[in-house]
Amino acid sequence: MSFFNDTEFDSIAIKKMIVHVVGGKQDFAPQPALPVDEDPHIAFFLARIVDAAVSPVHKFDEKSATSELLKEMATGGKTFEEGGQELARRFKLDHVGSSSGGAFFVFELGTDDPKTSFYSLIKYDYREAVELYAKDGKNAFRQIVQAFVKEKRAIQKSCIIRVKDGVVEGEVSAFDRMGEAPDLTDYFQKFLEVRRDRDTKELSDRLSTVLRDTLRDCKNHLPGNDAKLALNVTKESLSGRDTVDDEAIREAIFVAAGRPTEDIRAEIDKSLGRHLKSQKLTGVSFKPDPRTLRRAPRIKVRTAEDVLIEYPGEQEDRAVTRTKDERGGWVITIKTSEALVEDDFVGKRAGRGA
């Protein structure tokens, strides 16, 4: 739901829909728009659209034909049915031969704001299913050849765009199951005519902000109330992953928090969801930048008096603080939470006299 603001989410509804079969060798056959008001399954499809509404990472190219066609549909230059058929025809025309068949849906959605509308394009898997039903008072089975299931993995490709006052906004909520997230496959990117708007460095920087703010909110639930230590543990856990997403972030925070109870997990979840949305990372999968998420290096300080201090970088401004005095020297303060672990003479170095 991160693509929709709270007001939109509370009133979002499907106004129109059309579906075409894609894949296979049969010629393209334009289909009429489907009735929405009488369809008892419309809530099923609305839930799938909301599930697919990831934060936008792409923008339309300036001369995107898909964007122009959606604008025509929004402003009345083409009817919804004409535009939906044209989008499906273009999608099928260049459909990769090795791609699995499925259904290509086009939805028009509205909200309580008459000036704002949305268009959702979804390529959905066909699934074969066997249904259990009652026949003559006994259980029986029947096969359903073209079934649509709730699993998010059943959605192969998705795109959601917003239109305000007849203007198609540039930001595109899109994902592609076959792409290397958050990138789209070449085919789908060419069809939409979009480009990446946020690179991996920016996404990783935003992730760091999400982690910091979430752990700060939940400081009282962390071991030793230490948000900085939990932040470093979480970053270290995520930096080695091939990709990160909402679930990976959530699990890493739970581990850093000492695997808390369900009520505390719910509180952390609420804070995490809020910060993911504010940083436009909800539902976004990407390969993290290890330089952004890596732990701080160890710091070594040697004074003019040959005093050597070495400590973990994450303890800067925590256990170790440094301030300048009025004469230009430094005051280095070390605070420990418990007794000293080691307090002894340094052994003699080889080759030195007594």
Tab-separated table of N, CA and C in Angstrom, residues 108-266:
chain	number	residue	atom	x	y	z
A	108	GLU	N	-8.764	0.364	-13.917
A	108	GLU	CA	-8.852	1.781	-13.585
A	108	GLU	C	-9.425	1.874	-12.178
A	109	LEU	N	-8.777	2.663	-11.324
A	109	LEU	CA	-9.192	2.788	-9.936
A	109	LEU	C	-9.482	4.240	-9.608
A	110	GLY	N	-10.410	4.442	-8.697
A	110	GLY	CA	-10.743	5.783	-8.261
A	110	GLY	C	-10.738	5.891	-6.749
A	111	THR	N	-10.805	7.113	-6.256
A	111	THR	CA	-10.867	7.382	-4.820
A	111	THR	C	-11.964	8.412	-4.577
A	112	ASP	N	-12.070	8.854	-3.326
A	112	ASP	CA	-13.038	9.903	-2.999
A	112	ASP	C	-12.684	11.228	-3.665
A	113	ASP	N	-11.429	11.360	-4.107
A	113	ASP	CA	-10.999	12.572	-4.800
A	113	ASP	C	-11.271	12.407	-6.290
A	114	PRO	N	-12.242	13.127	-6.843
A	114	PRO	CA	-12.590	12.944	-8.262
A	114	PRO	C	-11.481	13.367	-9.215
A	115	LYS	N	-10.492	14.111	-8.721
A	115	LYS	CA	-9.401	14.572	-9.584
A	115	LYS	C	-8.245	13.573	-9.654
A	116	THR	N	-8.324	12.505	-8.835
A	116	THR	CA	-7.229	11.533	-8.786
A	116	THR	C	-7.730	10.156	-9.194
A	117	SER	N	-7.021	9.520	-10.103
A	117	SER	CA	-7.330	8.146	-10.509
A	117	SER	C	-6.032	7.366	-10.648
A	118	PHE	N	-6.142	6.063	-10.776
A	118	PHE	CA	-4.974	5.191	-10.892
A	118	PHE	C	-5.227	4.172	-11.999
A	119	TYR	N	-4.131	3.705	-12.604
A	119	TYR	CA	-4.203	2.596	-13.545
A	119	TYR	C	-3.225	1.523	-13.067
A	120	SER	N	-3.701	0.299	-13.070
A	120	SER	CA	-2.882	-0.843	-12.655
A	120	SER	C	-2.814	-1.830	-13.810
A	121	LEU	N	-1.584	-2.230	-14.170
A	121	LEU	CA	-1.360	-3.239	-15.211
A	121	LEU	C	-0.713	-4.438	-14.536
A	122	ILE	N	-1.301	-5.598	-14.682
A	122	ILE	CA	-0.779	-6.795	-14.008
A	122	ILE	C	-0.780	-7.971	-14.976
A	123	LYS	N	0.364	-8.642	-15.075
A	123	LYS	CA	0.398	-9.938	-15.764
A	123	LYS	C	0.350	-11.019	-14.691
A	124	TYR	N	-0.671	-11.836	-14.767
A	124	TYR	CA	-0.963	-12.811	-13.718
A	124	TYR	C	-0.771	-14.221	-14.260
A	125	ASP	N	-0.164	-15.085	-13.465
A	125	ASP	CA	-0.023	-16.494	-13.850
A	125	ASP	C	-1.384	-17.161	-13.980
A	126	TYR	N	-1.473	-18.076	-14.932
A	126	TYR	CA	-2.560	-19.050	-14.925
A	126	TYR	C	-2.109	-20.193	-14.026
A	127	ARG	N	-3.000	-20.724	-13.267
A	127	ARG	CA	-2.686	-21.893	-12.460
A	127	ARG	C	-3.749	-22.963	-12.687
A	128	GLU	N	-3.319	-24.222	-12.674
A	128	GLU	CA	-4.279	-25.314	-12.667
A	128	GLU	C	-4.560	-25.658	-11.215
A	129	ALA	N	-5.830	-25.796	-10.882
A	129	ALA	CA	-6.207	-26.093	-9.503
A	129	ALA	C	-7.291	-27.158	-9.487
A	130	VAL	N	-7.346	-27.881	-8.385
A	130	VAL	CA	-8.400	-28.867	-8.177
A	130	VAL	C	-9.245	-28.387	-6.997
A	131	GLU	N	-10.530	-28.236	-7.224
A	131	GLU	CA	-11.421	-27.694	-6.198
A	131	GLU	C	-12.223	-28.814	-5.540
A	132	LEU	N	-12.350	-28.748	-4.224
A	132	LEU	CA	-13.205	-29.663	-3.475
A	132	LEU	C	-14.570	-28.997	-3.314
A	133	TYR	N	-15.627	-29.677	-3.707
A	133	TYR	CA	-16.963	-29.091	-3.586
A	133	TYR	C	-17.967	-30.194	-3.237
A	134	ALA	N	-19.145	-29.775	-2.821
A	134	ALA	CA	-20.187	-30.727	-2.427
A	134	ALA	C	-21.072	-31.059	-3.620
A	135	LYS	N	-21.307	-32.335	-3.852
A	135	LYS	CA	-22.165	-32.782	-4.956
A	135	LYS	C	-23.075	-33.893	-4.443
A	136	ASP	N	-24.362	-33.642	-4.482
A	136	ASP	CA	-25.344	-34.612	-4.014
A	136	ASP	C	-25.058	-35.040	-2.578
A	137	GLY	N	-24.645	-34.064	-1.774
A	137	GLY	CA	-24.390	-34.357	-0.366
A	137	GLY	C	-23.067	-35.032	-0.087
A	138	LYS	N	-22.234	-35.216	-1.118
A	138	LYS	CA	-20.930	-35.860	-0.941
A	138	LYS	C	-19.827	-34.954	-1.468
A	139	ASN	N	-18.630	-35.142	-0.954
A	139	ASN	CA	-17.486	-34.380	-1.446
A	139	ASN	C	-17.082	-34.868	-2.834
A	140	ALA	N	-16.706	-33.929	-3.683
A	140	ALA	CA	-16.247	-34.272	-5.030
A	140	ALA	C	-15.176	-33.276	-5.446
A	141	PHE	N	-14.458	-33.622	-6.518
A	141	PHE	CA	-13.391	-32.747	-7.020
A	141	PHE	C	-13.707	-32.317	-8.446
A	142	ARG	N	-13.245	-31.106	-8.793
A	142	ARG	CA	-13.311	-30.677	-10.180
A	142	ARG	C	-12.091	-29.811	-10.480
A	143	GLN	N	-11.626	-29.905	-11.712
A	143	GLN	CA	-10.420	-29.182	-12.097
A	143	GLN	C	-10.778	-27.796	-12.635
A	144	ILE	N	-9.985	-26.822	-12.179
A	144	ILE	CA	-10.112	-25.460	-12.688
A	144	ILE	C	-8.835	-25.164	-13.455
A	145	VAL	N	-8.952	-24.926	-14.758
A	145	VAL	CA	-7.768	-24.774	-15.600
A	145	VAL	C	-7.171	-23.376	-15.476
A	146	GLN	N	-8.011	-22.360	-15.441
A	146	GLN	CA	-7.524	-20.992	-15.388
A	146	GLN	C	-7.888	-20.386	-14.034
A	147	ALA	N	-7.017	-20.601	-13.063
A	147	ALA	CA	-7.284	-20.139	-11.703
A	147	ALA	C	-6.290	-19.037	-11.337
A	148	PHE	N	-6.752	-18.083	-10.545
A	148	PHE	CA	-5.897	-17.024	-10.029
A	148	PHE	C	-5.833	-17.181	-8.513
A	149	VAL	N	-4.631	-17.196	-7.979
A	149	VAL	CA	-4.447	-17.466	-6.558
A	149	VAL	C	-3.924	-16.223	-5.846
A	150	LYS	N	-4.001	-16.257	-4.504
A	150	LYS	CA	-3.646	-15.088	-3.705
A	150	LYS	C	-2.144	-14.852	-3.608
A	151	GLU	N	-1.347	-15.876	-3.846
A	151	GLU	CA	0.096	-15.746	-3.662
A	151	GLU	C	0.653	-14.579	-4.481
A	152	LYS	N	1.504	-13.778	-3.831
A	152	LYS	CA	2.111	-12.662	-4.554
A	152	LYS	C	2.989	-13.165	-5.692
A	153	ARG	N	3.565	-14.362	-5.526
A	153	ARG	CA	4.420	-14.919	-6.569
A	153	ARG	C	3.648	-15.205	-7.849
A	154	ALA	N	2.317	-15.260	-7.774
A	154	ALA	CA	1.522	-15.504	-8.974
A	154	ALA	C	1.492	-14.284	-9.879
A	155	ILE	N	1.834	-13.117	-9.338
A	155	ILE	CA	1.898	-11.904	-10.149
A	155	ILE	C	3.275	-11.836	-10.796
A	156	GLN	N	3.321	-11.941	-12.118
A	156	GLN	CA	4.599	-11.923	-12.827
A	156	GLN	C	5.147	-10.514	-12.973
A	157	LYS	N	4.277	-9.579	-13.333
A	157	LYS	CA	4.701	-8.196	-13.555
A	157	LYS	C	3.585	-7.271	-13.090
A	158	SER	N	3.960	-6.100	-12.583
A	158	SER	CA	2.956	-5.158	-12.104
A	158	SER	C	3.433	-3.731	-12.325
A	159	CYS	N	2.483	-2.864	-12.628
A	159	CYS	CA	2.770	-1.437	-12.775
A	159	CYS	C	1.548	-0.663	-12.281
A	160	ILE	N	1.759	0.342	-11.431
A	160	ILE	CA	0.671	1.204	-10.964
A	160	ILE	C	1.114	2.647	-11.143
A	161	ILE	N	0.226	3.455	-11.716
A	161	ILE	CA	0.549	4.869	-11.912
A	161	ILE	C	-0.623	5.724	-11.403
A	162	ARG	N	-0.313	6.961	-11.076
A	162	ARG	CA	-1.316	7.906	-10.566
A	162	ARG	C	-1.554	8.997	-11.605
A	163	VAL	N	-2.815	9.395	-11.761
A	163	VAL	CA	-3.184	10.495	-12.660
A	163	VAL	C	-3.889	11.566	-11.833
A	164	LYS	N	-3.408	12.798	-11.919
A	164	LYS	CA	-4.036	13.911	-11.210
A	164	LYS	C	-4.394	15.003	-12.214
A	165	ASP	N	-5.667	15.396	-12.201
A	165	ASP	CA	-6.150	16.431	-13.124
A	165	ASP	C	-5.760	16.118	-14.568
A	166	GLY	N	-5.811	14.841	-14.942
A	166	GLY	CA	-5.507	14.442	-16.304
A	166	GLY	C	-4.036	14.353	-16.632
A	167	VAL	N	-3.165	14.554	-15.645
A	167	VAL	CA	-1.713	14.500	-15.860
A	167	VAL	C	-1.169	13.204	-15.254
A	168	VAL	N	-0.488	12.405	-16.070
A	168	VAL	CA	0.123	11.161	-15.587
A	168	VAL	C	1.400	11.504	-14.825
A	169	GLU	N	1.441	11.142	-13.547
A	169	GLU	CA	2.637	11.419	-12.751
A	169	GLU	C	3.790	10.539	-13.222
A	170	GLY	N	5.013	11.053	-13.075
A	170	GLY	CA	6.186	10.340	-13.578
A	170	GLY	C	6.539	9.102	-12.785
A	171	GLU	N	6.309	9.115	-11.457
A	171	GLU	CA	6.701	7.985	-10.622
A	171	GLU	C	5.870	6.751	-10.949
A	172	VAL	N	6.549	5.613	-11.053
A	172	VAL	CA	5.895	4.362	-11.432
A	172	VAL	C	6.193	3.307	-10.367
A	173	SER	N	5.144	2.732	-9.811
A	173	SER	CA	5.298	1.588	-8.913
A	173	SER	C	5.336	0.347	-9.786
A	174	ALA	N	6.489	-0.294	-9.876
A	174	ALA	CA	6.618	-1.440	-10.787
A	174	ALA	C	7.527	-2.501	-10.193
A	175	PHE	N	7.179	-3.738	-10.420
A	175	PHE	CA	8.106	-4.824	-10.105
A	175	PHE	C	7.939	-5.938	-11.127
A	176	ASP	N	8.967	-6.750	-11.241
A	176	ASP	CA	9.012	-7.800	-12.251
A	176	ASP	C	9.634	-9.028	-11.593
A	177	ARG	N	8.850	-10.071	-11.477
A	177	ARG	CA	9.311	-11.287	-10.803
A	177	ARG	C	10.539	-11.883	-11.474
A	178	MET	N	10.684	-11.681	-12.771
A	178	MET	CA	11.795	-12.269	-13.508
A	178	MET	C	13.018	-11.371	-13.548
A	179	GLY	N	12.908	-10.135	-13.068
A	179	GLY	CA	14.039	-9.212	-13.073
A	179	GLY	C	14.894	-9.372	-11.827
A	180	GLU	N	16.053	-8.746	-11.833
A	180	GLU	CA	16.916	-8.730	-10.652
A	180	GLU	C	16.532	-7.495	-9.843
A	181	ALA	N	15.672	-7.711	-8.857
A	181	ALA	CA	15.037	-6.609	-8.124
A	181	ALA	C	16.069	-5.583	-7.641
A	182	PRO	N	15.700	-4.289	-7.752
A	182	PRO	CA	14.411	-3.760	-8.199
A	182	PRO	C	14.337	-3.515	-9.703
A	183	ASP	N	15.322	-3.993	-10.473
A	183	ASP	CA	15.303	-3.784	-11.925
A	183	ASP	C	14.222	-4.641	-12.582
A	184	LEU	N	13.750	-4.167	-13.708
A	184	LEU	CA	12.775	-4.900	-14.501
A	184	LEU	C	13.497	-5.656	-15.610
A	185	THR	N	12.850	-6.663	-16.165
A	185	THR	CA	13.413	-7.318	-17.340
A	185	THR	C	13.417	-6.316	-18.495
A	186	ASP	N	14.309	-6.531	-19.453
A	186	ASP	CA	14.412	-5.609	-20.593
A	186	ASP	C	13.070	-5.467	-21.302
A	187	TYR	N	12.353	-6.593	-21.420
A	187	TYR	CA	11.074	-6.564	-22.136
A	187	TYR	C	10.069	-5.647	-21.440
A	188	PHE	N	9.909	-5.809	-20.127
A	188	PHE	CA	8.902	-5.027	-19.405
A	188	PHE	C	9.305	-3.557	-19.329
A	189	GLN	N	10.600	-3.307	-19.172
A	189	GLN	CA	11.073	-1.920	-19.143
A	189	GLN	C	10.821	-1.244	-20.496
A	190	LYS	N	11.041	-1.985	-21.577
A	190	LYS	CA	10.803	-1.440	-22.917
A	190	LYS	C	9.319	-1.195	-23.147
A	191	PHE	N	8.470	-2.106	-22.670
A	191	PHE	CA	7.029	-1.948	-22.826
A	191	PHE	C	6.529	-0.692	-22.105
A	192	LEU	N	6.980	-0.500	-20.854
A	192	LEU	CA	6.540	0.664	-20.079
A	192	LEU	C	7.264	1.939	-20.503
A	193	GLU	N	8.507	1.778	-20.995
A	193	GLU	CA	9.394	2.898	-21.302
A	193	GLU	C	9.645	3.726	-20.029
A	194	VAL	N	10.273	3.040	-19.063
A	194	VAL	CA	10.626	3.662	-17.786
A	194	VAL	C	12.129	3.507	-17.566
A	195	ARG	N	12.633	4.213	-16.556
A	195	ARG	CA	14.046	4.109	-16.179
A	195	ARG	C	14.145	4.119	-14.660
A	196	ARG	N	15.258	3.559	-14.155
A	196	ARG	CA	15.515	3.594	-12.710
A	196	ARG	C	15.699	5.035	-12.270
A	197	ASP	N	15.003	5.409	-11.202
A	197	ASP	CA	15.085	6.776	-10.688
A	197	ASP	C	15.898	6.857	-9.403
A	198	ARG	N	16.110	5.714	-8.742
A	198	ARG	CA	16.889	5.691	-7.492
A	198	ARG	C	17.918	4.563	-7.584
A	199	ASP	N	19.190	4.908	-7.422
A	199	ASP	CA	20.229	3.887	-7.539
A	199	ASP	C	20.416	3.156	-6.208
A	200	THR	N	21.283	2.135	-6.234
A	200	THR	CA	21.487	1.287	-5.068
A	200	THR	C	22.040	2.072	-3.886
A	201	LYS	N	22.907	3.044	-4.150
A	201	LYS	CA	23.471	3.852	-3.069
A	201	LYS	C	22.368	4.619	-2.347
A	202	GLU	N	21.464	5.234	-3.107
A	202	GLU	CA	20.376	5.989	-2.471
A	202	GLU	C	19.462	5.060	-1.677
A	203	LEU	N	19.122	3.910	-2.252
A	203	LEU	CA	18.264	2.968	-1.545
A	203	LEU	C	18.923	2.510	-0.242
A	204	SER	N	20.242	2.260	-0.288
A	204	SER	CA	20.954	1.822	0.914
A	204	SER	C	21.038	2.935	1.954
A	205	ASP	N	21.235	4.172	1.503
A	205	ASP	CA	21.245	5.303	2.429
A	205	ASP	C	19.887	5.443	3.117
A	206	ARG	N	18.829	5.293	2.344
A	206	ARG	CA	17.484	5.385	2.916
A	206	ARG	C	17.231	4.232	3.889
A	207	LEU	N	17.766	3.052	3.560
A	207	LEU	CA	17.632	1.919	4.468
A	207	LEU	C	18.338	2.204	5.792
A	208	SER	N	19.518	2.800	5.745
A	208	SER	CA	20.236	3.154	6.975
A	208	SER	C	19.399	4.088	7.840
A	209	THR	N	18.719	5.039	7.197
A	209	THR	CA	17.862	5.966	7.933
A	209	THR	C	16.687	5.224	8.567
A	210	VAL	N	16.088	4.294	7.825
A	210	VAL	CA	14.982	3.490	8.355
A	210	VAL	C	15.425	2.716	9.592
A	211	LEU	N	16.576	2.062	9.492
A	211	LEU	CA	17.077	1.268	10.610
A	211	LEU	C	17.346	2.148	11.831
A	212	ARG	N	18.028	3.264	11.611
A	212	ARG	CA	18.363	4.154	12.718
A	212	ARG	C	17.109	4.681	13.412
A	213	ASP	N	16.142	5.148	12.626
A	213	ASP	CA	14.939	5.742	13.213
A	213	ASP	C	14.066	4.702	13.907
A	214	THR	N	13.980	3.502	13.317
A	214	THR	CA	13.175	2.444	13.928
A	214	THR	C	13.774	2.004	15.255
A	215	LEU	N	15.075	1.792	15.286
A	215	LEU	CA	15.727	1.340	16.521
A	215	LEU	C	15.724	2.436	17.579
A	216	ARG	N	15.774	3.669	17.160
A	216	ARG	CA	15.689	4.779	18.116
A	216	ARG	C	14.294	4.816	18.743
A	217	ASP	N	13.262	4.594	17.916
A	217	ASP	CA	11.892	4.553	18.443
A	217	ASP	C	11.726	3.453	19.477
A	218	CYS	N	12.383	2.314	19.216
A	218	CYS	CA	12.179	1.114	20.044
A	218	CYS	C	13.338	0.869	21.001
A	219	LYS	N	14.062	1.908	21.343
A	219	LYS	CA	15.264	1.788	22.175
A	219	LYS	C	15.003	1.040	23.474
A	220	ASN	N	13.847	1.292	24.099
A	220	ASN	CA	13.552	0.679	25.397
A	220	ASN	C	13.372	-0.831	25.313
A	221	HIS	N	13.220	-1.359	24.105
A	221	HIS	CA	13.038	-2.801	23.935
A	221	HIS	C	14.322	-3.502	23.478
A	222	LEU	N	15.428	-2.769	23.417
A	222	LEU	CA	16.684	-3.338	22.938
A	222	LEU	C	17.574	-3.755	24.098
A	223	PRO	N	18.416	-4.763	23.903
A	223	PRO	CA	19.340	-5.170	24.965
A	223	PRO	C	20.191	-3.988	25.429
A	224	GLY	N	20.164	-3.709	26.729
A	224	GLY	CA	20.929	-2.596	27.279
A	224	GLY	C	20.428	-1.234	26.823
A	225	ASN	N	19.239	-1.184	26.226
A	225	ASN	CA	18.705	0.075	25.665
A	225	ASN	C	19.696	0.729	24.699
A	226	ASP	N	20.488	-0.095	24.027
A	226	ASP	CA	21.590	0.397	23.190
A	226	ASP	C	21.188	0.363	21.713
A	227	ALA	N	20.666	1.490	21.215
A	227	ALA	CA	20.221	1.560	19.825
A	227	ALA	C	21.385	1.506	18.845
A	228	LYS	N	22.537	2.101	19.220
A	228	LYS	CA	23.692	2.110	18.304
A	228	LYS	C	24.244	0.709	18.097
A	229	LEU	N	24.344	-0.054	19.179
A	229	LEU	CA	24.838	-1.428	19.041
A	229	LEU	C	23.867	-2.248	18.198
A	230	ALA	N	22.570	-2.105	18.450
A	230	ALA	CA	21.573	-2.834	17.671
A	230	ALA	C	21.631	-2.426	16.199
A	231	LEU	N	21.905	-1.148	15.937
A	231	LEU	CA	22.021	-0.672	14.551
A	231	LEU	C	23.173	-1.361	13.845
A	232	ASN	N	24.314	-1.473	14.512
A	232	ASN	CA	25.473	-2.118	13.902
A	232	ASN	C	25.230	-3.607	13.672
A	233	VAL	N	24.565	-4.250	14.627
A	233	VAL	CA	24.249	-5.672	14.468
A	233	VAL	C	23.307	-5.874	13.282
A	234	THR	N	22.309	-5.000	13.159
A	234	THR	CA	21.341	-5.106	12.063
A	234	THR	C	22.008	-4.858	10.717
A	235	LYS	N	22.849	-3.833	10.644
A	235	LYS	CA	23.545	-3.530	9.390
A	235	LYS	C	24.445	-4.687	8.971
A	236	GLU	N	25.156	-5.236	9.939
A	236	GLU	CA	26.065	-6.346	9.620
A	236	GLU	C	25.285	-7.541	9.078
A	237	SER	N	24.105	-7.794	9.653
A	237	SER	CA	23.274	-8.910	9.193
A	237	SER	C	22.795	-8.700	7.766
A	238	LEU	N	22.419	-7.463	7.432
A	238	LEU	CA	21.848	-7.180	6.117
A	238	LEU	C	22.907	-6.998	5.028
A	239	SER	N	24.105	-6.547	5.422
A	239	SER	CA	25.121	-6.221	4.416
A	239	SER	C	25.589	-7.431	3.623
A	240	GLY	N	25.470	-8.634	4.197
A	240	GLY	CA	25.926	-9.830	3.503
A	240	GLY	C	24.868	-10.493	2.646
A	241	ARG	N	23.679	-9.932	2.596
A	241	ARG	CA	22.591	-10.540	1.828
A	241	ARG	C	22.670	-10.168	0.350
A	242	ASP	N	22.219	-11.087	-0.501
A	242	ASP	CA	22.147	-10.786	-1.936
A	242	ASP	C	21.106	-9.707	-2.194
A	243	THR	N	19.954	-9.801	-1.518
A	243	THR	CA	18.921	-8.772	-1.622
A	243	THR	C	18.297	-8.573	-0.250
A	244	VAL	N	17.789	-7.373	-0.034
A	244	VAL	CA	17.046	-7.088	1.194
A	244	VAL	C	15.631	-6.667	0.804
A	245	ASP	N	14.691	-6.955	1.676
A	245	ASP	CA	13.305	-6.528	1.488
A	245	ASP	C	12.691	-6.346	2.870
A	246	ASP	N	11.397	-6.059	2.903
A	246	ASP	CA	10.724	-5.805	4.179
A	246	ASP	C	10.957	-6.930	5.177
A	247	GLU	N	10.798	-8.172	4.705
A	247	GLU	CA	10.897	-9.311	5.615
A	247	GLU	C	12.317	-9.495	6.143
A	248	ALA	N	13.315	-9.319	5.290
A	248	ALA	CA	14.710	-9.446	5.722
A	248	ALA	C	15.059	-8.366	6.743
A	249	ILE	N	14.590	-7.148	6.506
A	249	ILE	CA	14.842	-6.043	7.436
A	249	ILE	C	14.196	-6.332	8.778
A	250	ARG	N	12.953	-6.789	8.730
A	250	ARG	CA	12.213	-7.090	9.964
A	250	ARG	C	12.932	-8.164	10.785
A	251	GLU	N	13.354	-9.235	10.113
A	251	GLU	CA	14.009	-10.334	10.818
A	251	GLU	C	15.341	-9.887	11.424
A	252	ALA	N	16.112	-9.086	10.691
A	252	ALA	CA	17.399	-8.612	11.204
A	252	ALA	C	17.214	-7.738	12.454
A	253	ILE	N	16.179	-6.909	12.455
A	253	ILE	CA	15.907	-6.064	13.628
A	253	ILE	C	15.468	-6.923	14.807
A	254	PHE	N	14.639	-7.933	14.543
A	254	PHE	CA	14.191	-8.810	15.633
A	254	PHE	C	15.384	-9.532	16.276
A	255	VAL	N	16.337	-9.965	15.458
A	255	VAL	CA	17.527	-10.635	15.987
A	255	VAL	C	18.332	-9.660	16.849
A	256	ALA	N	18.521	-8.429	16.349
A	256	ALA	CA	19.268	-7.423	17.108
A	256	ALA	C	18.557	-7.063	18.404
A	257	ALA	N	17.229	-7.201	18.417
A	257	ALA	CA	16.446	-6.884	19.612
A	257	ALA	C	16.337	-8.074	20.564
A	258	GLY	N	17.052	-9.156	20.253
A	258	GLY	CA	17.042	-10.313	21.148
A	258	GLY	C	15.828	-11.196	20.991
A	259	ARG	N	15.270	-11.225	19.779
A	259	ARG	CA	14.079	-12.018	19.459
A	259	ARG	C	12.985	-11.759	20.496
A	260	PRO	N	12.376	-10.578	20.448
A	260	PRO	CA	11.418	-10.161	21.484
A	260	PRO	C	10.081	-10.892	21.397
A	261	THR	N	9.231	-10.648	22.389
A	261	THR	CA	7.905	-11.258	22.451
A	261	THR	C	6.993	-10.654	21.380
A	262	GLU	N	5.847	-11.288	21.186
A	262	GLU	CA	4.936	-10.888	20.114
A	262	GLU	C	4.461	-9.442	20.257
A	263	ASP	N	4.165	-9.003	21.480
A	263	ASP	CA	3.664	-7.641	21.649
A	263	ASP	C	4.726	-6.607	21.292
A	264	ILE	N	5.985	-6.899	21.638
A	264	ILE	CA	7.078	-5.984	21.288
A	264	ILE	C	7.351	-6.043	19.789
A	265	ARG	N	7.252	-7.238	19.204
A	265	ARG	CA	7.417	-7.360	17.750
A	265	ARG	C	6.398	-6.489	17.024
A	266	ALA	N	5.157	-6.493	17.524
A	266	ALA	CA	4.106	-5.690	16.902
A	266	ALA	C	4.442	-4.205	16.972
